[in-house]
Coordinates of C-alpha atoms and ligand atoms in Angstrom, one line a residue:
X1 CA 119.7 106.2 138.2
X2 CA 118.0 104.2 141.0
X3 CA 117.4 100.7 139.7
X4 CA 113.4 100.4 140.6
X5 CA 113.0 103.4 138.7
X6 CA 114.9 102.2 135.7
X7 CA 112.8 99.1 136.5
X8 CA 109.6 100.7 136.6
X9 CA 110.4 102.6 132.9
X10 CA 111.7 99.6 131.5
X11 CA 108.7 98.0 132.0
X12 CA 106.7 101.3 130.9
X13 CA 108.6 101.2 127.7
X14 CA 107.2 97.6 126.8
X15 CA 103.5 98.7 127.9
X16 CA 103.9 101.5 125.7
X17 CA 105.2 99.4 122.7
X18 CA 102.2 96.8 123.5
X19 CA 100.1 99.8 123.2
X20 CA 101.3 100.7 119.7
X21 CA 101.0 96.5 118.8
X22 CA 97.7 96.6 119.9
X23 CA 96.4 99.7 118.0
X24 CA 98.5 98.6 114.6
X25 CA 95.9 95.2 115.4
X26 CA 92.9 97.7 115.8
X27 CA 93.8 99.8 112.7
X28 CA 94.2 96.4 110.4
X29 CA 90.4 95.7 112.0
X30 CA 89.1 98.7 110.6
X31 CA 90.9 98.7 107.4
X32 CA 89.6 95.0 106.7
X33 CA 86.1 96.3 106.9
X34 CA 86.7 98.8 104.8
X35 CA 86.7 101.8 107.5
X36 CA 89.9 104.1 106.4
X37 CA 88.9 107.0 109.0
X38 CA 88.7 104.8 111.9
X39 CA 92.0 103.2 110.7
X40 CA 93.5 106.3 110.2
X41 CA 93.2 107.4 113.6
X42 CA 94.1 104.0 114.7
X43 CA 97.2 104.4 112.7
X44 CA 98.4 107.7 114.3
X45 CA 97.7 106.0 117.7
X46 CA 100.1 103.8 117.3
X47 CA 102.6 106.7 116.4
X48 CA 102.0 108.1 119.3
X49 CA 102.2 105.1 121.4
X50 CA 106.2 105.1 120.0
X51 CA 106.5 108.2 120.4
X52 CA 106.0 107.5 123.8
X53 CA 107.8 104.6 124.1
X54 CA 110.9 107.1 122.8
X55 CA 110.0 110.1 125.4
X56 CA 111.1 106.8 127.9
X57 CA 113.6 105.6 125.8
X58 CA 115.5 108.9 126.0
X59 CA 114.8 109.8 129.6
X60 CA 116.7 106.6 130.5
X61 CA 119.4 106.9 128.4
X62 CA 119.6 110.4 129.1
X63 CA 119.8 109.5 132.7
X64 CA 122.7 107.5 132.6
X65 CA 120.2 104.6 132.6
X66 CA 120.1 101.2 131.3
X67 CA 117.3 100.6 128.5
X68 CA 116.3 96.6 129.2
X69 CA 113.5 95.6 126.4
X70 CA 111.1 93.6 127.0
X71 CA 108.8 90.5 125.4
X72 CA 105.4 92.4 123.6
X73 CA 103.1 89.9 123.0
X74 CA 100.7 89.7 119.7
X75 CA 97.3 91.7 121.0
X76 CA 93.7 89.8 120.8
X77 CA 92.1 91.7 117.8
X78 CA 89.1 89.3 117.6
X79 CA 86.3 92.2 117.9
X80 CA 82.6 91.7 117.4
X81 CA 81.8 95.7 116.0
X82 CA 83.7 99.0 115.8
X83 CA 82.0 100.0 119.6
X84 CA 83.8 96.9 120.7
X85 CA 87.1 97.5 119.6
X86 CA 86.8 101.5 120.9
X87 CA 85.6 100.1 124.1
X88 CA 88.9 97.9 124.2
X89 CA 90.6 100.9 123.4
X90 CA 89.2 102.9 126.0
X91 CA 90.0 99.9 128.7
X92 CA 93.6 99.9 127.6
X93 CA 94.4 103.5 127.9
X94 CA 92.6 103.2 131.7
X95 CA 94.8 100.2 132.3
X96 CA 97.7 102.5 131.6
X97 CA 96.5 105.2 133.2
X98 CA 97.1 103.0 136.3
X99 CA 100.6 102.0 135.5
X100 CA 101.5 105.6 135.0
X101 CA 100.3 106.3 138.1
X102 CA 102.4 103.7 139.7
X103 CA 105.8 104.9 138.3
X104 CA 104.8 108.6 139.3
X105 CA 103.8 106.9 142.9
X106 CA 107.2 105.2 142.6
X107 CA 109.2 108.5 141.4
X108 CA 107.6 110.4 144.3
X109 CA 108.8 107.6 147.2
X110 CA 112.2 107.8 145.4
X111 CA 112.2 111.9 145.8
X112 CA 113.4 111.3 142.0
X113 CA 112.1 114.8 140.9
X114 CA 113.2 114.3 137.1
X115 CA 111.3 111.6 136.7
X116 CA 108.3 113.3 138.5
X117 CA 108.5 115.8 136.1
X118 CA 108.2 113.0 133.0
X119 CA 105.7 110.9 134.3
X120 CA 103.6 113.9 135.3
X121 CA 103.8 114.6 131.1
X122 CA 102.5 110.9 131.1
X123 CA 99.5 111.7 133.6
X124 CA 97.9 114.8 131.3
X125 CA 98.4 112.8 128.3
X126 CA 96.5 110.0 129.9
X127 CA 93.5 112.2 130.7
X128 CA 93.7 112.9 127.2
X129 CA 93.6 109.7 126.0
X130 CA 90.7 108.0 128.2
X131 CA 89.0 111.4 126.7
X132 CA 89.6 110.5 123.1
X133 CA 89.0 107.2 123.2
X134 CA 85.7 107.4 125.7
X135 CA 84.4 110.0 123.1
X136 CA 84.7 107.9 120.3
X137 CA 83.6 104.7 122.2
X138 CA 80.1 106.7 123.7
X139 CA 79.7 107.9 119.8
X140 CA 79.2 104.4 118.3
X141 CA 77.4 103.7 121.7
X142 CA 74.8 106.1 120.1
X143 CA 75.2 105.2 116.9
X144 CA 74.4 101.6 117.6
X145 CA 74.2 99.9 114.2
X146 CA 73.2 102.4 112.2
X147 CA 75.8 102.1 109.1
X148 CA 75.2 106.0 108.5
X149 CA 75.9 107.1 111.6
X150 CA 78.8 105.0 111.7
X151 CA 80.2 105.9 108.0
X152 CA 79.5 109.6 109.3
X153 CA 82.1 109.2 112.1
X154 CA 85.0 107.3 110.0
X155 CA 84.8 110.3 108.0
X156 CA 85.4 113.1 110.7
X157 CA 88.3 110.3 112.1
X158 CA 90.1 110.6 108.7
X159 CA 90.9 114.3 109.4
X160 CA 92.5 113.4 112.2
X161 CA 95.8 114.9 112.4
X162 CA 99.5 113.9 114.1
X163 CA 99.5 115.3 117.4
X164 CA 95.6 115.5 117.1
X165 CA 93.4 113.4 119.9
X166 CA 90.3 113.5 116.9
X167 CA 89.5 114.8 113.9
X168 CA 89.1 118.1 114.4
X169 CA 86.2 119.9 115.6
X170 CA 82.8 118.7 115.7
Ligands
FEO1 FE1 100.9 105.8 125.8 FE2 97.8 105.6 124.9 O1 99.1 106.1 126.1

């Protein structure tokens, strides 16, 4: 496969297993202070940040591609409040949003139309994402620091289910 695409998903596959370092730090957070639902849906986060890395994982090797792994370094997971930590969340996934866009950007120049066709899987999951995470970040926005309000929401995260973006409906 052409080598600045390999490149490009190499160094995809490392942002992806950052991700999933990052939310295993933000689900320990939330465990620690005693918030299972929020670290439950921290927890499948980071699931689905592998199973990301994976998707990439395969398409290279599929592709006759060389996987290269990278250095993922420890994430900062000194938060001040459960809004901050979503709102770091919520930063992340739009800081990948723009890296995804880059190797689609980079697949396109390259006329590589497979990996088009997986990094266009990576930009709808990344609306998704910003969506999940913004949703949950603007709900402790409102629920400033009333304990309730944010008990309330750690228990409609708990029902959060694999594949899910949230806990179900509501
Ligand atoms: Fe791999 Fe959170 O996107």
């Amino acid at each position: 496969m052409d080598k600045d695409i390999q490149t490009a998903l190499n160094e995809q596959i490392r942002h992806e297993f950052t991700a999933a370092y990052l939310y295993l730090g933000m689900m320990a957070w939330f465990e620690t202070r005693s918030l299972p639902g929020f670290g439950h849906w921290m927890r499948l986060q980071a699931q689905e940040e592998l199973a990301h890395a994976m998707k990439l994982v395969d398409f290279v090797l599929d592709r006759g591609g060389k996987v290269e792994l990278g250095d993922v370094a420890a994430p900062g997971i000194d938060f001040e409040s459960p809004h901050a930590v979503m709102k770091a969340a919520l930063e992340h996934e739009r800081r990948v949003t723009g890296l995804i866009n880059r190797v689609y950007a980079l697949a396109s120049a390259k006329n590589d139309y497979p990996a088009q066709v997986l990094m266009q899987w990576f930009v709808a999951e990344q609306v998704e994402e910003e969506k999940n995470a913004g949703e949950i970040a603007d709900q402790l926005a409102f629920a400033g620091d009333s304990a309730s309000a944010i008990l309330v929401l750690d228990g409609r995260l708990a029902a959060r289910q694999p594949g899910e973006g949230d806990g179900g409906e509501g």
